[in-house]
């Protein structure tokens, strides 16, 4: 069983930066894929970024490429989402999630953290 706890959300002006953290309790196996998702008011949840725990390969939705960076600290069992050049359209609740491998759905989810970007 894996529990995920996000932190680092808040209110920031357009052009600013935030770093989200996702602390995982329980064992993260090498096959795991860690992801960040977001859900804006009135919209469906969307994929933002993912990272393979073992070798660190990363994937991003087009709208955040060049602005967001997903990373991990294996010693701390923590995944990060560095968000730069924020725009109002990035406003959403951001969720951390974990899938047991490349072929499984995301099984474990955090409670979410609010990110609000003012214009």
Short mmCIF file of C-alpha atoms in Angstrom, two decimals, residues 3-42:
data_model
loop_
_atom_site.label_atom_id
_atom_site.label_comp_id
_atom_site.label_asym_id
_atom_site.label_seq_id
_atom_site.Cartn_x
_atom_site.Cartn_y
_atom_site.Cartn_z
CA UNK A 3 0.13 6.71 0.45
CA UNK A 4 0.87 9.97 -1.31
CA UNK A 5 0.82 13.43 0.26
CA UNK A 6 1.19 16.56 -1.86
CA UNK A 7 2.37 19.93 -0.67
CA UNK A 8 3.63 23.19 -2.09
CA UNK A 9 0.55 24.64 -3.71
CA UNK A 10 -0.49 28.24 -3.29
CA UNK A 11 -1.26 31.55 -4.93
CA UNK A 12 1.26 33.01 -7.37
CA UNK A 13 1.25 35.75 -9.97
CA UNK A 14 1.52 34.96 -13.64
CA UNK A 15 5.14 34.41 -14.58
CA UNK A 16 5.99 33.07 -11.16
CA UNK A 17 7.10 29.65 -9.99
CA UNK A 18 6.03 26.97 -7.55
CA UNK A 19 7.44 23.59 -6.64
CA UNK A 20 5.06 20.83 -5.69
CA UNK A 21 6.19 17.88 -3.63
CA UNK A 22 4.68 14.42 -3.33
CA UNK A 23 5.91 12.35 -0.42
CA UNK A 24 5.27 8.64 -0.68
CA UNK A 25 4.98 6.29 2.25
CA UNK A 26 5.29 2.60 1.63
CA UNK A 27 7.65 0.98 -0.81
CA UNK A 28 8.05 2.44 -4.30
CA UNK A 29 9.18 -0.42 -6.51
CA UNK A 30 11.46 0.16 -9.47
CA UNK A 31 8.63 -0.58 -11.91
CA UNK A 32 6.48 2.26 -10.62
CA UNK A 33 5.47 5.24 -12.70
CA UNK A 34 4.81 8.46 -10.82
CA UNK A 35 2.53 11.06 -12.30
CA UNK A 36 1.12 14.52 -11.80
CA UNK A 37 -2.40 15.36 -12.87
CA UNK A 38 -4.53 18.47 -12.52
CA UNK A 39 -8.18 19.36 -12.51
CA UNK A 40 -9.46 22.87 -13.12
CA UNK A 41 -12.98 23.94 -12.10
CA UNK A 42 -15.57 22.55 -14.49
#
